[in-house]
Structures are given as structure tokens and as C-alpha cells.
mmCIF file of C-alpha atoms in Angstrom:
data_model
loop_
_atom_site.group_PDB
_atom_site.id
_atom_site.type_symbol
_atom_site.label_atom_id
_atom_site.label_comp_id
_atom_site.label_asym_id
_atom_site.label_seq_id
_atom_site.Cartn_x
_atom_site.Cartn_y
_atom_site.Cartn_z
ATOM 1 C CA MET A 12 -3.924 -39.628 32.276
ATOM 2 C CA THR A 13 -4.402 -35.920 32.603
ATOM 3 C CA THR A 14 -6.930 -34.661 35.051
ATOM 4 C CA ALA A 15 -8.348 -31.275 35.960
ATOM 5 C CA PRO A 16 -11.313 -29.999 37.839
ATOM 6 C CA HIS A 17 -14.410 -30.196 35.835
ATOM 7 C CA ALA A 18 -15.150 -26.664 36.451
ATOM 8 C CA ASP A 19 -11.736 -25.661 34.921
ATOM 9 C CA GLN A 20 -12.675 -27.810 31.957
ATOM 10 C CA VAL A 21 -16.067 -25.849 31.405
ATOM 11 C CA ARG A 22 -14.059 -22.640 31.841
ATOM 12 C CA LEU A 23 -11.471 -23.717 29.238
ATOM 13 C CA LEU A 24 -14.597 -23.418 26.626
ATOM 14 C CA ASP A 25 -14.785 -19.617 27.480
ATOM 15 C CA VAL A 26 -10.846 -19.346 26.894
ATOM 16 C CA GLN A 27 -11.282 -21.132 23.551
ATOM 17 C CA GLU A 28 -14.181 -18.765 22.429
ATOM 18 C CA LEU A 29 -12.035 -15.803 23.323
ATOM 19 C CA ASP A 30 -9.188 -17.172 21.464
ATOM 20 C CA THR A 31 -11.127 -17.938 18.437
ATOM 21 C CA ARG A 32 -12.362 -14.367 18.623
ATOM 22 C CA THR A 33 -8.782 -13.023 18.745
ATOM 23 C CA ASP A 34 -7.963 -15.229 15.754
ATOM 24 C CA GLN A 35 -11.016 -13.631 13.644
ATOM 25 C CA LEU A 36 -9.782 -10.352 14.714
ATOM 26 C CA ASP A 37 -6.247 -10.949 13.440
ATOM 27 C CA HIS A 38 -7.853 -12.399 10.258
ATOM 28 C CA GLN A 39 -9.934 -9.138 9.927
ATOM 29 C CA ARG A 40 -6.950 -7.062 10.343
ATOM 30 C CA ARG A 41 -5.034 -9.200 7.620
ATOM 31 C CA THR A 42 -7.952 -8.868 5.076
ATOM 32 C CA LEU A 43 -9.192 -5.292 5.897
ATOM 33 C CA PRO A 44 -10.729 -4.060 2.732
ATOM 34 C CA GLU A 45 -9.458 -0.446 3.614
ATOM 35 C CA LEU A 46 -5.831 -1.898 3.544
ATOM 36 C CA ALA A 47 -6.263 -3.353 0.082
ATOM 37 C CA THR A 48 -7.786 0.086 -1.047
ATOM 38 C CA VAL A 49 -4.587 1.827 0.394
ATOM 39 C CA ALA A 50 -2.244 -0.799 -1.486
ATOM 40 C CA ALA A 51 -3.962 -0.378 -4.694
ATOM 41 C CA LEU A 52 -3.564 3.543 -4.434
ATOM 42 C CA LYS A 53 -0.012 3.382 -3.412
ATOM 43 C CA THR A 54 0.498 1.494 -6.499
ATOM 44 C CA ARG A 55 -1.466 3.970 -8.521
ATOM 45 C CA CYS A 56 0.277 6.952 -6.980
ATOM 46 C CA ALA A 57 3.756 5.147 -7.547
ATOM 47 C CA ASP A 58 2.711 4.950 -11.308
ATOM 48 C CA LEU A 59 1.460 8.617 -11.734
ATOM 49 C CA GLN A 60 4.872 9.878 -9.811
ATOM 50 C CA ARG A 61 6.743 7.988 -12.526
ATOM 51 C CA VAL A 62 4.507 9.746 -15.127
ATOM 52 C CA LEU A 63 4.960 13.079 -13.466
ATOM 53 C CA THR A 64 8.642 12.725 -12.886
ATOM 54 C CA ALA A 65 8.937 12.076 -16.923
ATOM 55 C CA ALA A 66 6.843 14.948 -17.664
ATOM 56 C CA ARG A 67 8.986 17.098 -15.615
ATOM 57 C CA THR A 68 12.117 16.041 -17.200
ATOM 58 C CA THR A 69 10.910 16.610 -20.747
ATOM 59 C CA THR A 70 9.395 20.069 -19.515
ATOM 60 C CA ASP A 71 12.958 20.912 -18.142
ATOM 61 C CA ASP A 72 14.736 19.716 -21.437
ATOM 62 C CA LEU A 73 12.449 21.887 -23.361
ATOM 63 C CA LEU A 74 12.898 24.946 -21.061
ATOM 64 C CA ARG A 75 16.694 24.644 -21.520
ATOM 65 C CA GLU A 76 16.184 24.212 -25.286
ATOM 66 C CA LEU A 77 14.157 27.333 -25.558
ATOM 67 C CA THR A 78 16.523 29.263 -23.415
ATOM 68 C CA LYS A 79 19.239 28.284 -26.115
ATOM 69 C CA ALA A 80 17.250 29.231 -28.960
ATOM 70 C CA GLU A 81 16.335 32.531 -27.376
ATOM 71 C CA ALA A 82 20.083 33.120 -26.835
ATOM 72 C CA ASP A 83 20.862 32.182 -30.458
ATOM 73 C CA VAL A 84 18.133 34.488 -31.899
ATOM 74 C CA GLU A 85 19.436 37.439 -29.370
ATOM 75 C CA GLN A 86 23.007 36.864 -30.296
ATOM 76 C CA VAL A 87 21.996 37.233 -34.226
ATOM 77 C CA ARG A 88 19.850 40.130 -33.494
ATOM 78 C CA ALA A 89 22.812 41.906 -31.326
ATOM 79 C CA ARG A 90 25.364 41.316 -34.360
ATOM 80 C CA THR A 91 22.668 42.627 -36.860
ATOM 81 C CA VAL A 92 22.473 45.870 -34.654
ATOM 82 C CA ARG A 93 26.088 46.331 -34.384
ATOM 83 C CA ASP A 94 26.563 45.931 -38.063
ATOM 84 C CA GLN A 95 23.729 48.050 -38.885
ATOM 85 C CA GLY A 96 25.168 50.755 -36.645
ATOM 86 C CA ARG A 97 28.473 50.485 -38.412
ATOM 87 C CA LEU A 98 26.770 50.812 -41.740
ATOM 88 C CA ASP A 99 24.551 53.759 -40.578
ATOM 89 C CA SER A 100 27.656 55.629 -39.171
ATOM 90 C CA GLY A 101 28.962 56.312 -42.744
ATOM 91 C CA SER A 102 32.640 55.730 -41.684
ATOM 92 C CA ALA A 103 32.773 52.460 -43.544
ATOM 93 C CA SER A 104 34.637 51.900 -46.779
ATOM 94 C CA LEU A 105 32.795 50.917 -49.968
ATOM 95 C CA LYS A 106 34.088 47.361 -49.575
ATOM 96 C CA ASP A 107 33.071 47.341 -45.838
ATOM 97 C CA VAL A 108 29.487 48.737 -46.699
ATOM 98 C CA GLN A 109 29.212 45.753 -49.296
ATOM 99 C CA ALA A 110 30.388 43.298 -46.727
ATOM 100 C CA LEU A 111 28.296 44.648 -43.887
ATOM 101 C CA THR A 112 25.131 44.622 -46.114
ATOM 102 C CA ALA A 113 25.893 41.112 -47.270
ATOM 103 C CA GLU A 114 26.251 39.931 -43.692
ATOM 104 C CA ILE A 115 23.100 41.802 -42.532
ATOM 105 C CA GLU A 116 21.130 40.049 -45.271
ATOM 106 C CA HIS A 117 22.605 36.626 -44.270
ATOM 107 C CA LEU A 118 21.941 37.448 -40.593
ATOM 108 C CA ALA A 119 18.200 38.349 -41.557
ATOM 109 C CA GLY A 120 17.869 34.848 -42.986
ATOM 110 C CA ARG A 121 19.712 33.305 -40.012
ATOM 111 C CA GLN A 122 17.538 34.914 -37.647
ATOM 112 C CA ALA A 123 14.501 33.870 -39.590
ATOM 113 C CA VAL A 124 15.576 30.412 -39.373
ATOM 114 C CA LEU A 125 16.189 30.588 -35.509
ATOM 115 C CA GLU A 126 13.171 32.432 -34.784
ATOM 116 C CA ASP A 127 11.137 29.555 -36.605
ATOM 117 C CA ALA A 128 12.956 27.036 -34.511
ATOM 118 C CA GLN A 129 12.270 29.221 -31.236
ATOM 119 C CA LEU A 130 8.697 29.193 -32.138
ATOM 120 C CA ALA A 131 8.634 25.505 -32.761
ATOM 121 C CA VAL A 132 10.057 25.008 -29.186
ATOM 122 C CA MET A 133 7.678 27.161 -27.574
ATOM 123 C CA GLU A 134 4.829 25.298 -29.328
ATOM 124 C CA ARG A 135 6.057 21.864 -28.046
ATOM 125 C CA LEU A 136 6.603 23.455 -24.710
ATOM 126 C CA GLU A 137 2.916 24.536 -24.383
ATOM 127 C CA VAL A 138 1.885 21.108 -25.360
ATOM 128 C CA GLN A 139 4.122 19.317 -23.082
ATOM 129 C CA GLN A 140 3.222 22.034 -20.021
ATOM 130 C CA SER A 141 -0.387 20.889 -20.639
ATOM 131 C CA ALA A 142 0.867 17.126 -20.310
ATOM 132 C CA LEU A 143 2.656 18.199 -17.130
ATOM 133 C CA ASP A 144 -0.256 19.993 -15.507
ATOM 134 C CA GLU A 145 -2.590 16.927 -16.301
ATOM 135 C CA ALA A 146 -0.027 14.623 -14.841
ATOM 136 C CA GLN A 147 0.293 16.906 -11.653
ATOM 137 C CA ALA A 148 -3.394 17.142 -11.321
ATOM 138 C CA ALA A 149 -3.752 13.374 -11.731
ATOM 139 C CA PHE A 150 -1.167 12.695 -9.048
ATOM 140 C CA ASP A 151 -2.552 15.060 -6.845
ATOM 141 C CA ALA A 152 -5.875 13.607 -6.953
ATOM 142 C CA ALA A 153 -4.664 10.094 -6.276
ATOM 143 C CA ASP A 154 -2.485 11.347 -3.423
ATOM 144 C CA THR A 155 -5.663 12.984 -1.865
ATOM 145 C CA GLU A 156 -7.566 9.756 -2.297
ATOM 146 C CA LEU A 157 -4.646 7.846 -0.803
ATOM 147 C CA THR A 158 -4.524 10.212 2.326
ATOM 148 C CA SER A 159 -8.357 9.796 2.945
ATOM 149 C CA ALA A 160 -8.147 5.870 2.317
ATOM 150 C CA GLN A 161 -5.057 5.602 4.817
ATOM 151 C CA ALA A 162 -7.098 7.607 7.296
ATOM 152 C CA ALA A 163 -10.204 5.275 7.059
ATOM 153 C CA ALA A 164 -7.636 2.467 7.396
ATOM 154 C CA ASP A 165 -6.122 3.780 10.317
ATOM 155 C CA THR A 166 -9.579 4.259 11.946
ATOM 156 C CA ALA A 167 -10.696 0.752 11.193
ATOM 157 C CA LEU A 168 -7.441 -0.750 12.423
ATOM 158 C CA ALA A 169 -7.888 1.434 15.766
ATOM 159 C CA ALA A 170 -11.227 -0.186 16.198
ATOM 160 C CA LEU A 171 -10.038 -3.741 15.656
ATOM 161 C CA ASP A 172 -6.959 -2.947 18.204
ATOM 162 C CA ALA A 173 -9.639 -1.733 20.826
ATOM 163 C CA GLN A 174 -11.560 -4.953 20.174
ATOM 164 C CA THR A 175 -8.205 -7.238 20.446
ATOM 165 C CA THR A 176 -7.242 -5.379 23.762
ATOM 166 C CA GLU A 177 -10.909 -5.888 25.190
ATOM 167 C CA VAL A 178 -10.837 -9.718 24.280
ATOM 168 C CA ALA A 179 -7.042 -10.120 25.568
ATOM 169 C CA ALA A 180 -8.309 -8.620 29.130
ATOM 170 C CA GLN A 181 -11.370 -10.749 28.958
ATOM 171 C CA ARG A 182 -9.292 -13.935 28.182
ATOM 172 C CA ALA A 183 -6.677 -13.218 30.857
ATOM 173 C CA THR A 184 -9.653 -13.222 33.239
ATOM 174 C CA ALA A 185 -11.047 -16.255 31.825
ATOM 175 C CA ALA A 186 -7.599 -18.220 31.928
ATOM 176 C CA ASP A 187 -6.751 -16.847 35.477
ATOM 177 C CA GLY A 188 -6.523 -19.721 37.976
ATOM 178 C CA LEU A 189 -7.261 -22.654 35.589
ATOM 179 C CA ASP A 190 -5.431 -25.739 36.006
ATOM 180 C CA THR A 191 -1.779 -25.449 34.828
ATOM 181 C CA ALA A 192 -1.412 -28.735 33.147
ATOM 182 C CA LEU A 193 -4.849 -28.348 31.384
ATOM 183 C CA LEU A 194 -4.122 -24.972 30.136
ATOM 184 C CA ALA A 195 -0.625 -26.152 28.839
ATOM 185 C CA LEU A 196 -2.228 -28.926 26.849
ATOM 186 C CA TYR A 197 -4.879 -26.791 25.454
ATOM 187 C CA GLU A 198 -2.130 -24.280 24.365
ATOM 188 C CA LYS A 199 -0.244 -27.200 22.830
ATOM 189 C CA LEU A 200 -3.335 -28.516 20.920
ATOM 190 C CA ARG A 201 -4.452 -25.039 19.815
ATOM 191 C CA ALA A 202 -1.064 -24.513 18.217
ATOM 192 C CA GLN A 203 -1.268 -27.796 16.436
ATOM 193 C CA ARG A 204 -4.897 -27.931 15.487
ATOM 194 C CA GLY A 205 -5.550 -24.490 13.609
ATOM 195 C CA GLY A 206 -6.228 -22.384 16.798
ATOM 196 C CA ARG A 207 -8.873 -24.796 18.420
ATOM 197 C CA GLY A 208 -7.481 -26.938 21.141
ATOM 198 C CA ALA A 209 -10.785 -27.766 22.849
ATOM 199 C CA GLY A 210 -14.448 -28.366 21.717
ATOM 200 C CA ARG A 211 -17.697 -28.899 23.799
ATOM 201 C CA LEU A 212 -19.198 -32.554 23.377
ATOM 202 C CA VAL A 213 -22.533 -31.791 21.876
ATOM 203 C CA GLY A 214 -24.586 -35.079 22.276
ATOM 204 C CA THR A 215 -22.562 -37.587 20.612
ATOM 205 C CA ARG A 216 -20.488 -35.069 18.394
ATOM 206 C CA CYS A 217 -17.227 -33.246 18.875
ATOM 207 C CA GLU A 218 -17.558 -29.504 18.564
ATOM 208 C CA GLY A 219 -13.943 -29.262 17.436
ATOM 209 C CA CYS A 220 -14.022 -31.601 14.265
ATOM 210 C CA HIS A 221 -17.873 -32.026 14.049
ATOM 211 C CA MET A 222 -17.300 -35.686 13.971
ATOM 212 C CA GLU A 223 -19.843 -38.286 15.449
ATOM 213 C CA LEU A 224 -17.988 -40.502 18.130
ATOM 214 C CA ASN A 225 -18.345 -44.151 17.775
ATOM 215 C CA PRO A 226 -20.327 -46.301 20.475
ATOM 216 C CA LEU A 227 -16.923 -47.454 22.369
ATOM 217 C CA ASP A 228 -15.706 -44.101 22.545
ATOM 218 C CA ARG A 229 -19.241 -42.664 23.843
ATOM 219 C CA GLU A 230 -19.248 -45.448 26.261
ATOM 220 C CA ALA A 231 -15.536 -44.618 27.426
ATOM 221 C CA ILE A 232 -16.319 -41.120 27.845
ATOM 222 C CA ALA A 233 -19.422 -41.562 29.748
ATOM 223 C CA SER A 234 -17.789 -43.836 32.199
ATOM 224 C CA ALA A 235 -14.823 -41.588 32.646
ATOM 225 C CA PRO A 236 -14.533 -39.601 35.986
ATOM 226 C CA ALA A 237 -15.717 -35.900 35.678
ATOM 227 C CA ASP A 238 -12.222 -34.583 36.457
ATOM 228 C CA GLN A 239 -10.619 -36.698 33.520
ATOM 229 C CA VAL A 240 -9.600 -34.866 30.584
ATOM 230 C CA VAL A 241 -10.901 -36.685 27.715
ATOM 231 C CA ARG A 242 -9.984 -36.163 24.146
ATOM 232 C CA CYS A 243 -11.594 -36.830 20.847
ATOM 233 C CA GLU A 244 -10.144 -39.752 19.088
ATOM 234 C CA GLU A 245 -10.632 -38.219 15.631
ATOM 235 C CA CYS A 246 -8.915 -34.787 16.173
ATOM 236 C CA ARG A 247 -7.423 -35.241 19.577
ATOM 237 C CA ARG A 248 -8.898 -32.044 21.000
ATOM 238 C CA ILE A 249 -10.014 -31.709 24.466
ATOM 239 C CA LEU A 250 -13.691 -32.671 24.558
ATOM 240 C CA VAL A 251 -15.387 -30.947 27.331
ATOM 241 C CA ARG A 252 -18.472 -32.655 28.862
ATOM 242 C CA VAL A 253 -21.167 -30.037 29.775
#
């Protein structure tokens, strides 16, 4: 039979109240709305980052395509200038003049085709650049929102940490000097009973499980010595008589 000074049993209720408060603070930390907001924004930023990366890749591909198209046009222009120079020099034979004239005509057609292709790439690039700008703006906005949400979450967590630290100090004071066996039993029951190891006897009801004691249990508790640690027959928590 466990015994402990009645005053220690009454003080145990203060310990239980502080432990309950600590559990509540832990629950608040786990279910903090600010953390849910941060998690949602992180997911959104990750999605937008993928869109932004794809837009950048497509833009880079088009830039390379445009560079090649410009190079192709410039190559044809250079060849045309070279052929026209030979033609204008007057040193070419009749046969060469005919050949140069035919090639210049061919190059003109080729240049027109390449310039059309270049223009098409430029138009696609313009559209893609707008898409890239929109993707960048969307990501930047979400990232800014995430930074703000993270700051709010950090502030809320810091407040909870401060409260937890304060409650822990109060708990240490409340538990200081308590009967060792009583405290050990309480800790064991608290681990087994969802965080509550002791409850007040309120009239004929156990505060731990909110069950009414039967007449025999009430009689046994009423006749028990003050230093006897009594237990609820329903939930087996420590019953503190005050």
C-alpha cells in the first residue's frame, strides 16, 4: 500500500495542472496555424519553382535557337556581299558572272527563308519571355509571402517556447520535495493514462475519468487514512482527497 503525506498528495494536483498545461502547449506547437500556412506556401513555392525552371529552360533553348538563326542569316549575307563584290569588280568572266548572278538570286531566296525563320523564333521568344516574367513574378510573390509567414510562425513558436519554459520552472518548483514514491507512481500513471496520472475527488466523482464512484469504493476511500494514496477503481489514477 502506497502512502505519502496528504499535503504532498494535494501538491500533486498542482504538478498535474502544470503537466496538463505543458501538454496543451505541445499540442498548440504541433497544430499551430502559422506552421500549416508555412507548409502550404512551401508547397506552392516548390510548384512555382518547377514552373519557373521549365520557363527558363524553354527561354534558354529559344535564345540558342535565335542565335543560330541569326548566324545562318549572317552567313548568307556575308556570302552575298562577297559574290556581289566579285561581280562588281568586273574581273569575272561571263561564265562566272552568270554563275555569280544565279547564286546571288539563290542566296536572296535563302536569306528570305532564314529571316522568316528568325522572325518566327523572335516572336516565340517574345511570348516565352512574357511567360518567364509571369512565372518569376508569381514565384517572387509566393516567396515573399513565405518569408512573412515564416516570421509569423517563428514569433508564435517563440511565444510558446517562452510559456513552456515558464511552466517548466513552475513545475520544477511544484514537484520539489514531493514524496519520491508518490511522484514515481504519478509519472508512471501519467505515461499510461494519456498525460493524466492524478485527479481530484470531487464529491463522489473522479476528476480523472469523470466516473461516479460506487458506494463501496466511496466507503473505502472515506475510511482510508489521510496519508494513504487511493486510486480510482475505474481509471486507476491517483485520487486526491481535498
